[in-house]
Amino acid sequence: MPEDLDYFESEDFKEILHQYEESVKSGERIYMDADDLTDIADYYHYNNRLAEAEDAISLAIEYNPEAVGPMLYRAREALEKKDFKTAEQYADKVEPLDSIEGIYLRAEILITKGELDSADELLSGYIKDLPEDEYADFVKGVVGLYLDYDQFAKAFEWIARTTNNDSVGFKELMARTLFGLGKYKDSERLFNELLDKDPYSANYWNALAGVQYMKEDYSGALTSSEYAIAIDPNDANGLLSKANTLYAMGNHDEALKFFQKYSEKVPDDEFGYLHQAICLINKGLFKDGLEKLKKAVSVSAIDSIHLPEIYQEMAFTYNTLGQMEKALWCIDMTEKLDCDHFHMGVIKGHILLANQKETEAEAAFAKVLQDSGNNPKVRLRIIISYHDNKFLHFAYNAYLDFFKTVGEDYKEGYAYLALCCNELMKNDEFLYYLKKACDCNPEEARAILGEFFPAHMDPKDYYQYALEHTDD
């Protein structure tokens, strides 16, 4: 939760962490409070240093197996594995010792199960009998819990239950809630107010950088992440924020450096290696990129949300290096993962098509189209694959047939048809579909056709610009 991150920045925690790490280095056991050891385990877990987290929590349990902190840690470990039985057993042990933490834990179990209404009913029932002086702190805890699980609408509902929302704690929760709801302007205003009161909070600077990144204010995001790094040069979140922002700005050389620095701080996080690989691949260093992708796989948990993307990047990279069989193997590796299997099926067909295996590609495309129930998005992606592989006349006719089928209300794909017309030198049709693309889906128009226009031009101006430069 946000307050945990603030505690990790505090001098008190840094001193406790230093004492613990010195004892580990020296090999001399140090007695520490079980809750302090749990905080250290939480810190390591947050930074994806899972082996160190396990050592700290094991020591906490050894010193005090009945302490609430270690039991909550183990319960949440069980929740990550969807082991609800074990989590509920811990809830039974925690509740007599700390009723509020017990309620939070039971609600967390219900949220993880997807039983959001039951969780809210449990929490609402508990607060009815709560003393007035505990009310605000309990609401803060509930809001933090919902934020942990990206339940931003519920978090907002609970913030509205208290009038004590001018405090720093509530202001931060509101800022994070508004960010989750996509209210970036309001969220940015609140984080700036928080920074006015605490300009040396790396967490606030990182949060502000995140808001600015989502607003595509990359210059602002870069500055904010640099403030966070200036406050704490070892701040992994600041390094990652700066890396992501540099990447979004197209500065792959500098982004690579900061993804590398991030991975040095958080060596067990596959995200850093994945994006090092993407930077290297964008620089044409395919073999180096492939090595980073292999590293990303090696540190990934089997249920990592990044694993499908890692295998996808590996597939494209192997294919670029002329190793089709390995590329197809990477796609096969995603079959048991939680991902968009239709998307992966299209990529399989794309790789076959890129290697002149037209009959096999056609069969792969036919299968994924059938499996998807002739989903328009899947059909469009297949046409785009033929387009990318330079089957231009086939793609052109397929686009036209596609838009006849899906009707006028379908907003995706016109930018691709405009691009195809341009490549076939069908200038009048290019202009027609360019206008259609910019009207229907300006974001897609910018992504697919932006290279033909000045960098910061609004897509609504593309058509007029193209009209004036058709003879250039």
CSV table of C-alpha atoms in Angstrom, one decimal:
chain,number,residue,atom,x,y,z
A,1,MET,CA,0.0,0.0,0.0
A,2,PRO,CA,1.2,3.6,-0.4
A,3,GLU,CA,1.9,4.0,3.3
A,4,ASP,CA,4.2,1.0,3.1
A,5,LEU,CA,6.2,2.7,0.4
A,6,ASP,CA,6.5,5.9,2.5
A,7,TYR,CA,7.7,3.8,5.4
A,8,PHE,CA,10.4,2.2,3.2
A,9,GLU,CA,11.7,5.7,2.6
A,10,SER,CA,11.9,6.6,6.3
A,11,GLU,CA,15.1,6.7,8.2
A,12,ASP,CA,13.7,4.3,10.8
A,13,PHE,CA,13.1,1.6,8.3
A,14,LYS,CA,16.5,2.3,6.5
A,15,GLU,CA,18.2,1.8,9.9
A,16,ILE,CA,16.4,-1.5,10.6
A,17,LEU,CA,17.2,-2.7,7.1
A,18,HIS,CA,20.8,-1.7,7.4
A,19,GLN,CA,21.1,-3.6,10.8
A,20,TYR,CA,19.5,-6.7,9.2
A,21,GLU,CA,21.6,-6.7,6.1
A,22,GLU,CA,24.8,-6.2,8.1
A,23,SER,CA,23.9,-9.2,10.2
A,24,VAL,CA,23.3,-11.3,7.0
A,25,LYS,CA,26.7,-10.2,5.6
A,26,SER,CA,28.6,-11.0,8.8
A,27,GLY,CA,26.8,-14.3,9.2
A,28,GLU,CA,25.9,-13.4,12.8
A,29,ARG,CA,22.3,-13.8,13.7
A,30,ILE,CA,20.6,-10.7,15.1
A,31,TYR,CA,17.4,-10.7,17.1
A,32,MET,CA,14.8,-8.5,15.6
A,33,ASP,CA,11.1,-7.9,16.2
A,34,ALA,CA,9.0,-10.2,14.0
A,35,ASP,CA,7.0,-7.3,12.6
A,36,ASP,CA,10.2,-5.5,11.7
A,37,LEU,CA,11.4,-8.6,9.9
A,38,THR,CA,8.0,-8.7,8.1
A,39,ASP,CA,8.5,-5.2,6.9
A,40,ILE,CA,11.9,-6.2,5.6
A,41,ALA,CA,10.3,-9.2,3.8
A,42,ASP,CA,7.6,-6.8,2.3
A,43,TYR,CA,10.3,-4.5,1.1
A,44,TYR,CA,12.2,-7.3,-0.6
A,45,HIS,CA,9.0,-8.7,-2.0
A,46,TYR,CA,8.0,-5.3,-3.4
A,47,ASN,CA,11.4,-5.1,-5.1
A,48,ASN,CA,11.1,-8.6,-6.5
A,49,ARG,CA,14.0,-9.9,-4.3
A,50,LEU,CA,12.0,-13.0,-3.5
A,51,ALA,CA,14.8,-15.2,-2.1
A,52,GLU,CA,15.8,-12.5,0.4
A,53,ALA,CA,12.1,-11.9,1.3
A,54,GLU,CA,11.8,-15.6,2.1
A,55,ASP,CA,14.9,-15.6,4.4
A,56,ALA,CA,13.5,-12.6,6.3
A,57,ILE,CA,10.0,-13.9,6.8
A,58,SER,CA,11.3,-17.4,7.8
A,59,LEU,CA,13.4,-15.7,10.5
A,60,ALA,CA,10.4,-13.7,11.7
A,61,ILE,CA,8.3,-16.9,12.0
A,62,GLU,CA,11.2,-18.7,13.8
A,63,TYR,CA,11.4,-15.9,16.3
A,64,ASN,CA,7.6,-15.5,16.8
A,65,PRO,CA,5.4,-17.9,15.0
A,66,GLU,CA,2.3,-16.3,16.5
A,67,ALA,CA,3.0,-12.8,15.4
A,68,VAL,CA,0.3,-11.2,13.2
A,69,GLY,CA,2.7,-9.7,10.6
A,70,PRO,CA,4.3,-12.9,9.5
A,71,MET,CA,0.9,-14.7,9.3
A,72,LEU,CA,-0.5,-11.9,7.1
A,73,TYR,CA,2.6,-12.2,4.9
A,74,ARG,CA,2.1,-16.0,4.5
A,75,ALA,CA,-1.6,-15.5,3.9
A,76,ARG,CA,-0.9,-13.1,1.0
A,77,GLU,CA,1.7,-15.4,-0.4
A,78,ALA,CA,-1.1,-18.1,-0.5
A,79,LEU,CA,-3.4,-15.6,-2.2
A,80,GLU,CA,-0.9,-15.0,-4.9
A,81,LYS,CA,-1.0,-18.7,-5.6
A,82,LYS,CA,-4.8,-18.7,-5.4
A,83,ASP,CA,-4.5,-21.1,-2.4
A,84,PHE,CA,-7.6,-19.8,-0.7
A,85,LYS,CA,-7.8,-22.6,1.9
A,86,THR,CA,-4.4,-21.7,3.4
A,87,ALA,CA,-5.2,-18.0,3.3
A,88,GLU,CA,-8.5,-18.7,5.2
A,89,GLN,CA,-6.6,-20.8,7.8
A,90,TYR,CA,-4.4,-17.8,8.5
A,91,ALA,CA,-7.4,-15.5,8.7
A,92,ASP,CA,-8.8,-17.8,11.4
A,93,LYS,CA,-5.6,-17.4,13.3
A,94,VAL,CA,-5.3,-13.6,12.8
A,95,GLU,CA,-8.8,-12.6,13.7
A,96,PRO,CA,-8.7,-13.3,17.4
A,97,LEU,CA,-5.4,-11.4,17.7
A,98,ASP,CA,-6.2,-8.4,15.5
A,99,SER,CA,-9.8,-8.1,14.4
A,100,ILE,CA,-9.2,-5.3,11.9
A,101,GLU,CA,-6.4,-7.1,10.2
A,102,GLY,CA,-8.5,-10.2,10.2
A,103,ILE,CA,-11.4,-8.4,8.4
A,104,TYR,CA,-9.0,-6.9,5.9
A,105,LEU,CA,-7.6,-10.3,5.2
A,106,ARG,CA,-11.0,-11.9,4.8
A,107,ALA,CA,-12.1,-9.1,2.4
A,108,GLU,CA,-8.8,-9.5,0.5
A,109,ILE,CA,-9.6,-13.2,0.1
A,110,LEU,CA,-13.1,-12.4,-1.3
A,111,ILE,CA,-11.6,-9.8,-3.7
A,112,THR,CA,-9.1,-12.3,-5.0
A,113,LYS,CA,-11.9,-14.8,-5.5
A,114,GLY,CA,-13.7,-12.2,-7.6
A,115,GLU,CA,-16.5,-11.8,-4.9
A,116,LEU,CA,-16.3,-8.0,-4.8
A,117,ASP,CA,-19.8,-7.4,-3.5
A,118,SER,CA,-19.3,-9.9,-0.7
A,119,ALA,CA,-16.1,-8.2,0.3
A,120,ASP,CA,-17.8,-4.8,0.4
A,121,GLU,CA,-20.7,-6.2,2.4
A,122,LEU,CA,-18.2,-7.6,4.9
A,123,LEU,CA,-16.3,-4.4,5.3
A,124,SER,CA,-19.5,-2.3,5.5
A,125,GLY,CA,-20.9,-4.5,8.2
A,126,TYR,CA,-17.8,-4.3,10.2
A,127,ILE,CA,-17.6,-0.5,10.1
A,128,LYS,CA,-21.1,-0.1,11.6
A,129,ASP,CA,-19.9,-1.1,15.1
A,130,LEU,CA,-16.5,0.6,14.9
A,131,PRO,CA,-15.7,3.4,17.4
A,132,GLU,CA,-15.7,6.8,15.9
A,133,ASP,CA,-12.0,7.4,16.6
A,134,GLU,CA,-11.1,4.3,14.5
A,135,TYR,CA,-13.4,5.1,11.6
A,136,ALA,CA,-11.1,7.2,9.5
A,137,ASP,CA,-8.1,4.8,9.8
A,138,PHE,CA,-10.3,1.9,8.9
A,139,VAL,CA,-11.6,3.7,5.8
A,140,LYS,CA,-8.0,4.4,4.8
A,141,GLY,CA,-7.2,0.8,5.1
A,142,VAL,CA,-10.1,-0.3,3.0
A,143,VAL,CA,-9.3,2.3,0.3
A,144,GLY,CA,-5.7,1.1,0.3
A,145,LEU,CA,-6.9,-2.5,-0.1
A,146,TYR,CA,-9.1,-1.7,-3.0
A,147,LEU,CA,-6.2,0.2,-4.7
A,148,ASP,CA,-4.0,-2.8,-4.2
A,149,TYR,CA,-6.4,-4.7,-6.4
A,150,ASP,CA,-7.1,-1.9,-8.9
A,151,GLN,CA,-10.7,-1.6,-7.7
A,152,PHE,CA,-10.6,2.2,-8.2
A,153,ALA,CA,-14.4,2.8,-8.3
A,154,LYS,CA,-14.8,1.0,-5.0
A,155,ALA,CA,-11.9,3.0,-3.5
A,156,PHE,CA,-13.6,6.2,-4.6
A,157,GLU,CA,-16.8,5.1,-2.9
A,158,TRP,CA,-15.0,4.5,0.4
A,159,ILE,CA,-13.1,7.8,0.3
A,160,ALA,CA,-16.5,9.5,0.0
A,161,ARG,CA,-17.6,7.9,3.3
A,162,THR,CA,-15.4,10.2,5.3
A,163,THR,CA,-15.2,14.0,5.7
A,164,ASN,CA,-11.6,13.8,6.9
A,165,ASN,CA,-10.3,13.8,3.4
A,166,ASP,CA,-8.0,16.9,3.6
A,167,SER,CA,-5.3,15.0,5.4
A,168,VAL,CA,-2.1,14.1,3.6
A,169,GLY,CA,-3.0,10.4,3.8
A,170,PHE,CA,-6.4,10.8,2.2
A,171,LYS,CA,-5.1,13.2,-0.3
A,172,GLU,CA,-2.6,10.7,-1.5
A,173,LEU,CA,-5.2,7.9,-1.6
A,174,MET,CA,-7.5,10.2,-3.6
A,175,ALA,CA,-4.7,11.1,-6.0
A,176,ARG,CA,-4.0,7.4,-6.6
A,177,THR,CA,-7.6,6.6,-7.0
A,178,LEU,CA,-8.2,9.4,-9.5
A,179,PHE,CA,-5.1,8.2,-11.4
A,180,GLY,CA,-6.7,4.7,-11.6
A,181,LEU,CA,-10.0,6.2,-12.8
A,182,GLY,CA,-8.2,8.0,-15.6
A,183,LYS,CA,-8.7,11.4,-14.1
A,184,TYR,CA,-5.1,12.4,-14.8
A,185,LYS,CA,-5.5,16.2,-14.5
A,186,ASP,CA,-7.1,16.0,-11.1
A,187,SER,CA,-4.6,13.4,-9.9
A,188,GLU,CA,-1.6,15.5,-11.1
A,189,ARG,CA,-3.0,18.5,-9.2
A,190,LEU,CA,-3.2,16.5,-6.0
A,191,PHE,CA,0.3,15.1,-6.3
A,192,ASN,CA,1.7,18.6,-6.9
A,193,GLU,CA,-0.1,19.7,-3.7
A,194,LEU,CA,1.5,16.8,-1.9
A,195,LEU,CA,4.9,17.7,-3.3
A,196,ASP,CA,4.4,21.3,-2.1
A,197,LYS,CA,4.3,19.9,1.4
A,198,ASP,CA,6.9,17.2,1.0
A,199,PRO,CA,9.2,18.0,-1.9
A,200,TYR,CA,11.7,15.2,-1.0
A,201,SER,CA,9.3,12.3,-1.4
A,202,ALA,CA,10.7,10.1,-4.2
A,203,ASN,CA,7.3,8.2,-4.1
A,204,TYR,CA,5.4,11.4,-4.9
A,205,TRP,CA,7.7,12.3,-7.7
A,206,ASN,CA,7.4,8.8,-9.2
A,207,ALA,CA,3.7,9.0,-8.9
A,208,LEU,CA,3.6,12.4,-10.6
A,209,ALA,CA,5.9,11.0,-13.3
A,210,GLY,CA,3.3,8.2,-13.8
A,211,VAL,CA,0.5,10.6,-14.2
A,212,GLN,CA,2.4,12.8,-16.7
A,213,TYR,CA,3.4,9.7,-18.6
A,214,MET,CA,-0.2,8.7,-19.1
A,215,LYS,CA,-1.0,12.3,-20.2
A,216,GLU,CA,1.8,11.9,-22.7
A,217,ASP,CA,3.6,14.8,-21.1
A,218,TYR,CA,6.9,13.0,-21.5
A,219,SER,CA,9.0,16.1,-20.8
A,220,GLY,CA,7.3,16.5,-17.4
A,221,ALA,CA,7.5,12.8,-16.7
A,222,LEU,CA,11.2,12.8,-17.4
A,223,THR,CA,11.8,15.7,-15.1
A,224,SER,CA,9.8,14.2,-12.3
A,225,SER,CA,11.6,10.8,-12.5
A,226,GLU,CA,14.9,12.7,-12.4
A,227,TYR,CA,13.9,14.4,-9.2
A,228,ALA,CA,13.0,11.0,-7.7
A,229,ILE,CA,16.5,9.7,-8.7
A,230,ALA,CA,18.2,12.8,-7.4
A,231,ILE,CA,16.5,12.2,-4.0
A,232,ASP,CA,17.4,8.5,-4.0
A,233,PRO,CA,19.9,7.3,-6.7
A,234,ASN,CA,19.1,3.7,-5.8
A,235,ASP,CA,15.3,4.2,-6.3
A,236,ALA,CA,14.3,1.4,-8.7
A,237,ASN,CA,10.9,3.0,-9.4
A,238,GLY,CA,12.6,6.3,-10.5
A,239,LEU,CA,15.0,4.4,-12.7
A,240,LEU,CA,12.2,2.5,-14.3
A,241,SER,CA,10.0,5.6,-14.8
A,242,LYS,CA,12.9,7.4,-16.5
A,243,ALA,CA,13.6,4.3,-18.7
A,244,ASN,CA,9.9,4.0,-19.7
A,245,THR,CA,9.7,7.7,-20.5
A,246,LEU,CA,12.9,7.7,-22.6
A,247,TYR,CA,11.6,4.7,-24.5
A,248,ALA,CA,8.3,6.5,-25.2
A,249,MET,CA,10.2,9.5,-26.5
A,250,GLY,CA,12.1,7.2,-28.9
A,251,ASN,CA,15.4,7.6,-27.2
A,252,HIS,CA,16.3,3.9,-27.2
A,253,ASP,CA,20.0,4.4,-26.4
A,254,GLU,CA,19.4,6.2,-23.1
A,255,ALA,CA,16.3,4.1,-22.3
A,256,LEU,CA,18.5,1.0,-22.6
A,257,LYS,CA,21.0,2.4,-20.1
A,258,PHE,CA,18.2,3.0,-17.5
A,259,PHE,CA,16.5,-0.3,-18.1
A,260,GLN,CA,20.0,-1.8,-17.4
A,261,LYS,CA,20.3,0.2,-14.2
A,262,TYR,CA,16.9,-0.9,-13.1
A,263,SER,CA,17.8,-4.6,-13.7
A,264,GLU,CA,20.9,-4.1,-11.6
A,265,LYS,CA,18.7,-3.0,-8.7
A,266,VAL,CA,15.9,-5.5,-9.4
A,267,PRO,CA,17.6,-8.5,-11.0
A,268,ASP,CA,14.6,-10.8,-10.6
A,269,ASP,CA,12.1,-8.7,-12.6
A,270,GLU,CA,11.6,-9.9,-16.1
A,271,PHE,CA,10.2,-6.5,-17.2
A,272,GLY,CA,13.6,-4.9,-17.1
A,273,TYR,CA,15.2,-7.6,-19.3
A,274,LEU,CA,12.3,-7.6,-21.7
A,275,HIS,CA,12.6,-3.9,-22.3
A,276,GLN,CA,16.4,-4.0,-22.6
A,277,ALA,CA,15.7,-6.6,-25.3
A,278,ILE,CA,13.2,-4.4,-27.1
A,279,CYS,CA,15.6,-1.5,-27.1
A,280,LEU,CA,18.4,-3.7,-28.5
A,281,ILE,CA,16.1,-5.1,-31.2
A,282,ASN,CA,15.0,-1.6,-32.2
A,283,LYS,CA,18.7,-0.8,-32.6
A,284,GLY,CA,19.1,-3.8,-34.9
A,285,LEU,CA,21.0,-5.8,-32.3
A,286,PHE,CA,18.9,-9.0,-32.6
A,287,LYS,CA,21.3,-11.5,-31.1
A,288,ASP,CA,21.9,-9.3,-28.1
A,289,GLY,CA,18.2,-8.7,-27.8
A,290,LEU,CA,17.6,-12.5,-27.9
A,291,GLU,CA,20.0,-13.1,-25.0
A,292,LYS,CA,18.1,-10.6,-22.9
A,293,LEU,CA,14.8,-12.3,-23.8
A,294,LYS,CA,16.2,-15.6,-22.7
A,295,LYS,CA,17.3,-13.9,-19.4
A,296,ALA,CA,13.7,-12.6,-19.0
A,297,VAL,CA,12.3,-16.1,-19.4
A,298,SER,CA,14.8,-17.5,-16.9
A,299,VAL,CA,13.6,-15.1,-14.1
A,300,SER,CA,9.9,-15.1,-14.9
A,301,ALA,CA,7.3,-16.9,-12.8
A,302,ILE,CA,5.2,-19.3,-14.9
A,303,ASP,CA,2.2,-17.0,-14.3
A,304,SER,CA,4.0,-13.8,-15.1
A,305,ILE,CA,1.8,-11.3,-17.0
A,306,HIS,CA,4.9,-10.4,-19.1
A,307,LEU,CA,5.7,-14.0,-20.3
A,308,PRO,CA,3.4,-13.9,-23.4
A,309,GLU,CA,5.0,-10.7,-24.6
A,310,ILE,CA,8.5,-12.1,-24.0
A,311,TYR,CA,7.7,-15.2,-26.1
A,312,GLN,CA,6.1,-13.0,-28.7
A,313,GLU,CA,9.2,-10.9,-29.0
A,314,MET,CA,11.4,-14.0,-29.1
A,315,ALA,CA,9.3,-15.4,-31.9
A,316,PHE,CA,9.7,-12.2,-34.0
A,317,THR,CA,13.4,-12.1,-33.2
A,318,TYR,CA,14.1,-15.7,-34.1
A,319,ASN,CA,12.1,-15.2,-37.3
A,320,THR,CA,14.2,-12.1,-38.2
A,321,LEU,CA,17.3,-14.3,-37.6
A,322,GLY,CA,15.9,-16.9,-40.1
A,323,GLN,CA,15.1,-19.5,-37.5
A,324,MET,CA,11.4,-20.2,-38.2
A,325,GLU,CA,11.1,-23.4,-36.2
A,326,LYS,CA,12.3,-21.7,-33.1
A,327,ALA,CA,10.0,-18.8,-33.7
A,328,LEU,CA,7.0,-21.2,-34.0
A,329,TRP,CA,8.1,-23.0,-30.9
A,330,CYS,CA,7.9,-19.7,-29.0
A,331,ILE,CA,4.3,-19.2,-30.1
A,332,ASP,CA,3.6,-22.8,-29.0
A,333,MET,CA,5.0,-22.0,-25.6
A,334,THR,CA,2.1,-19.5,-25.0
A,335,GLU,CA,-0.6,-22.1,-25.5
A,336,LYS,CA,-0.9,-22.8,-21.7
A,337,LEU,CA,-0.4,-19.2,-20.7
A,338,ASP,CA,-3.2,-16.7,-19.8
A,339,CYS,CA,-3.0,-14.6,-22.9
A,340,ASP,CA,-4.9,-13.7,-26.1
A,341,HIS,CA,-4.6,-17.0,-27.9
A,342,PHE,CA,-6.3,-15.6,-31.1
A,343,HIS,CA,-3.6,-13.0,-31.3
A,344,MET,CA,-0.9,-15.7,-30.9
A,345,GLY,CA,-2.6,-17.7,-33.6
A,346,VAL,CA,-2.4,-14.8,-36.0
A,347,ILE,CA,1.3,-14.4,-35.2
A,348,LYS,CA,1.9,-18.0,-36.0
A,349,GLY,CA,0.2,-17.5,-39.4
A,350,HIS,CA,2.2,-14.4,-39.9
A,351,ILE,CA,5.5,-16.2,-39.3
A,352,LEU,CA,4.6,-18.9,-41.7
A,353,LEU,CA,3.6,-16.4,-44.4
A,354,ALA,CA,6.9,-14.5,-43.9
A,355,ASN,CA,8.7,-17.7,-44.7
A,356,GLN,CA,6.7,-18.3,-47.9
A,357,LYS,CA,4.7,-21.1,-46.3
A,358,GLU,CA,1.5,-19.8,-47.8
A,359,THR,CA,-0.5,-23.0,-47.6
A,360,GLU,CA,0.4,-23.5,-43.9
A,361,ALA,CA,-0.2,-19.9,-43.2
A,362,GLU,CA,-3.7,-20.0,-44.8
A,363,ALA,CA,-4.5,-23.1,-42.6
A,364,ALA,CA,-3.3,-21.3,-39.5
A,365,PHE,CA,-5.3,-18.2,-40.3
A,366,ALA,CA,-8.4,-20.3,-41.1
A,367,LYS,CA,-8.1,-22.1,-37.7
A,368,VAL,CA,-7.8,-19.0,-35.6
A,369,LEU,CA,-10.6,-17.3,-37.5
A,370,GLN,CA,-12.9,-20.3,-36.9
A,371,ASP,CA,-11.8,-20.6,-33.2
A,372,SER,CA,-12.6,-16.9,-32.7
A,373,GLY,CA,-16.1,-17.2,-34.3
A,374,ASN,CA,-15.0,-15.0,-37.2
A,375,ASN,CA,-14.1,-12.2,-34.9
A,376,PRO,CA,-13.7,-8.9,-36.8
A,377,LYS,CA,-10.5,-7.9,-34.9
A,378,VAL,CA,-8.9,-11.3,-35.7
A,379,ARG,CA,-10.0,-11.0,-39.4
A,380,LEU,CA,-8.5,-7.5,-39.6
A,381,ARG,CA,-5.2,-8.7,-38.0
A,382,ILE,CA,-5.0,-11.5,-40.6
A,383,ILE,CA,-5.4,-9.0,-43.5
A,384,ILE,CA,-2.8,-6.7,-41.9
A,385,SER,CA,-0.4,-9.7,-41.8
A,386,TYR,CA,-0.8,-10.2,-45.6
A,387,HIS,CA,-0.3,-6.5,-46.0
A,388,ASP,CA,2.9,-6.5,-43.9
A,389,ASN,CA,4.2,-9.4,-45.9
A,390,LYS,CA,3.7,-7.4,-49.1
A,391,PHE,CA,0.7,-9.3,-50.5
A,392,LEU,CA,-0.6,-5.8,-51.4
A,393,HIS,CA,-3.3,-6.5,-54.0
A,394,PHE,CA,-4.7,-9.4,-51.9
A,395,ALA,CA,-4.7,-7.2,-48.8
A,396,TYR,CA,-6.3,-4.3,-50.6
A,397,ASN,CA,-9.2,-6.4,-51.8
A,398,ALA,CA,-9.5,-8.1,-48.4
A,399,TYR,CA,-9.7,-4.7,-46.7
A,400,LEU,CA,-12.5,-3.5,-49.0
A,401,ASP,CA,-14.4,-6.7,-48.4
A,402,PHE,CA,-13.9,-6.5,-44.7
A,403,PHE,CA,-15.3,-3.0,-44.4
A,404,LYS,CA,-18.3,-4.0,-46.5
A,405,THR,CA,-19.0,-6.8,-44.1
A,406,VAL,CA,-18.5,-5.0,-40.8
A,407,GLY,CA,-20.4,-1.9,-41.8
A,408,GLU,CA,-20.0,1.9,-41.2
A,409,ASP,CA,-19.9,1.7,-37.4
A,410,TYR,CA,-16.6,-0.2,-37.3
A,411,LYS,CA,-13.8,2.2,-36.4
A,412,GLU,CA,-10.6,0.2,-36.7
A,413,GLY,CA,-8.5,-0.5,-39.8
A,414,TYR,CA,-9.0,2.5,-42.1
A,415,ALA,CA,-5.5,3.7,-41.5
A,416,TYR,CA,-4.1,0.4,-42.7
A,417,LEU,CA,-6.3,0.6,-45.8
A,418,ALA,CA,-5.0,4.1,-46.4
A,419,LEU,CA,-1.4,2.9,-46.1
A,420,CYS,CA,-2.1,0.1,-48.5
A,421,CYS,CA,-3.6,2.5,-51.0
A,422,ASN,CA,-0.6,4.7,-50.7
A,423,GLU,CA,1.8,1.8,-51.3
A,424,LEU,CA,-0.3,0.8,-54.4
A,425,MET,CA,-0.2,4.5,-55.6
A,426,LYS,CA,-4.0,4.7,-55.5
A,427,ASN,CA,-3.7,8.4,-54.6
A,428,ASP,CA,-7.4,9.4,-54.6
A,429,GLU,CA,-8.3,6.4,-52.5
A,430,PHE,CA,-5.4,7.1,-50.1
A,431,LEU,CA,-6.8,10.6,-49.5
A,432,TYR,CA,-10.4,9.2,-49.0
A,433,TYR,CA,-9.3,6.6,-46.5
A,434,LEU,CA,-6.9,8.9,-44.8
A,435,LYS,CA,-9.8,11.3,-44.0
A,436,LYS,CA,-11.9,8.3,-42.9
A,437,ALA,CA,-9.1,7.1,-40.7
A,438,CYS,CA,-8.6,10.4,-39.0
A,439,ASP,CA,-12.3,10.9,-38.4
A,440,CYS,CA,-13.0,7.4,-37.1
A,441,ASN,CA,-9.8,6.6,-35.2
A,442,PRO,CA,-7.2,9.5,-34.9
A,443,GLU,CA,-5.0,7.4,-32.5
A,444,GLU,CA,-4.7,4.6,-35.1
A,445,ALA,CA,-4.1,7.2,-37.8
A,446,ARG,CA,-1.2,8.7,-35.9
A,447,ALA,CA,0.3,5.3,-35.1
A,448,ILE,CA,0.1,4.0,-38.7
A,449,LEU,CA,0.4,7.1,-40.8
A,450,GLY,CA,2.2,9.6,-38.6
A,451,GLU,CA,5.5,9.1,-40.3
A,452,PHE,CA,4.1,10.8,-43.4
A,453,PHE,CA,3.4,14.0,-41.4
A,454,PRO,CA,5.2,16.5,-39.2
A,455,ALA,CA,5.9,15.0,-35.8
A,456,HIS,CA,3.5,16.9,-33.6
A,457,MET,CA,0.7,17.5,-36.1
A,458,ASP,CA,-2.8,16.6,-34.9
A,459,PRO,CA,-4.3,13.8,-37.1
A,460,LYS,CA,-7.3,16.1,-37.8
A,461,ASP,CA,-4.9,18.1,-39.9
A,462,TYR,CA,-3.4,15.2,-41.9
A,463,TYR,CA,-6.0,15.3,-44.7
A,464,GLN,CA,-5.5,19.0,-45.5
A,465,TYR,CA,-1.7,18.6,-45.3
A,466,ALA,CA,-1.8,15.6,-47.6
A,467,LEU,CA,-4.0,17.5,-50.1
A,468,GLU,CA,-1.4,20.3,-50.2
A,469,HIS,CA,1.6,18.0,-50.6
A,470,THR,CA,0.3,15.4,-53.0
A,471,ASP,CA,2.7,16.5,-55.7
A,472,ASP,CA,5.8,16.7,-53.4
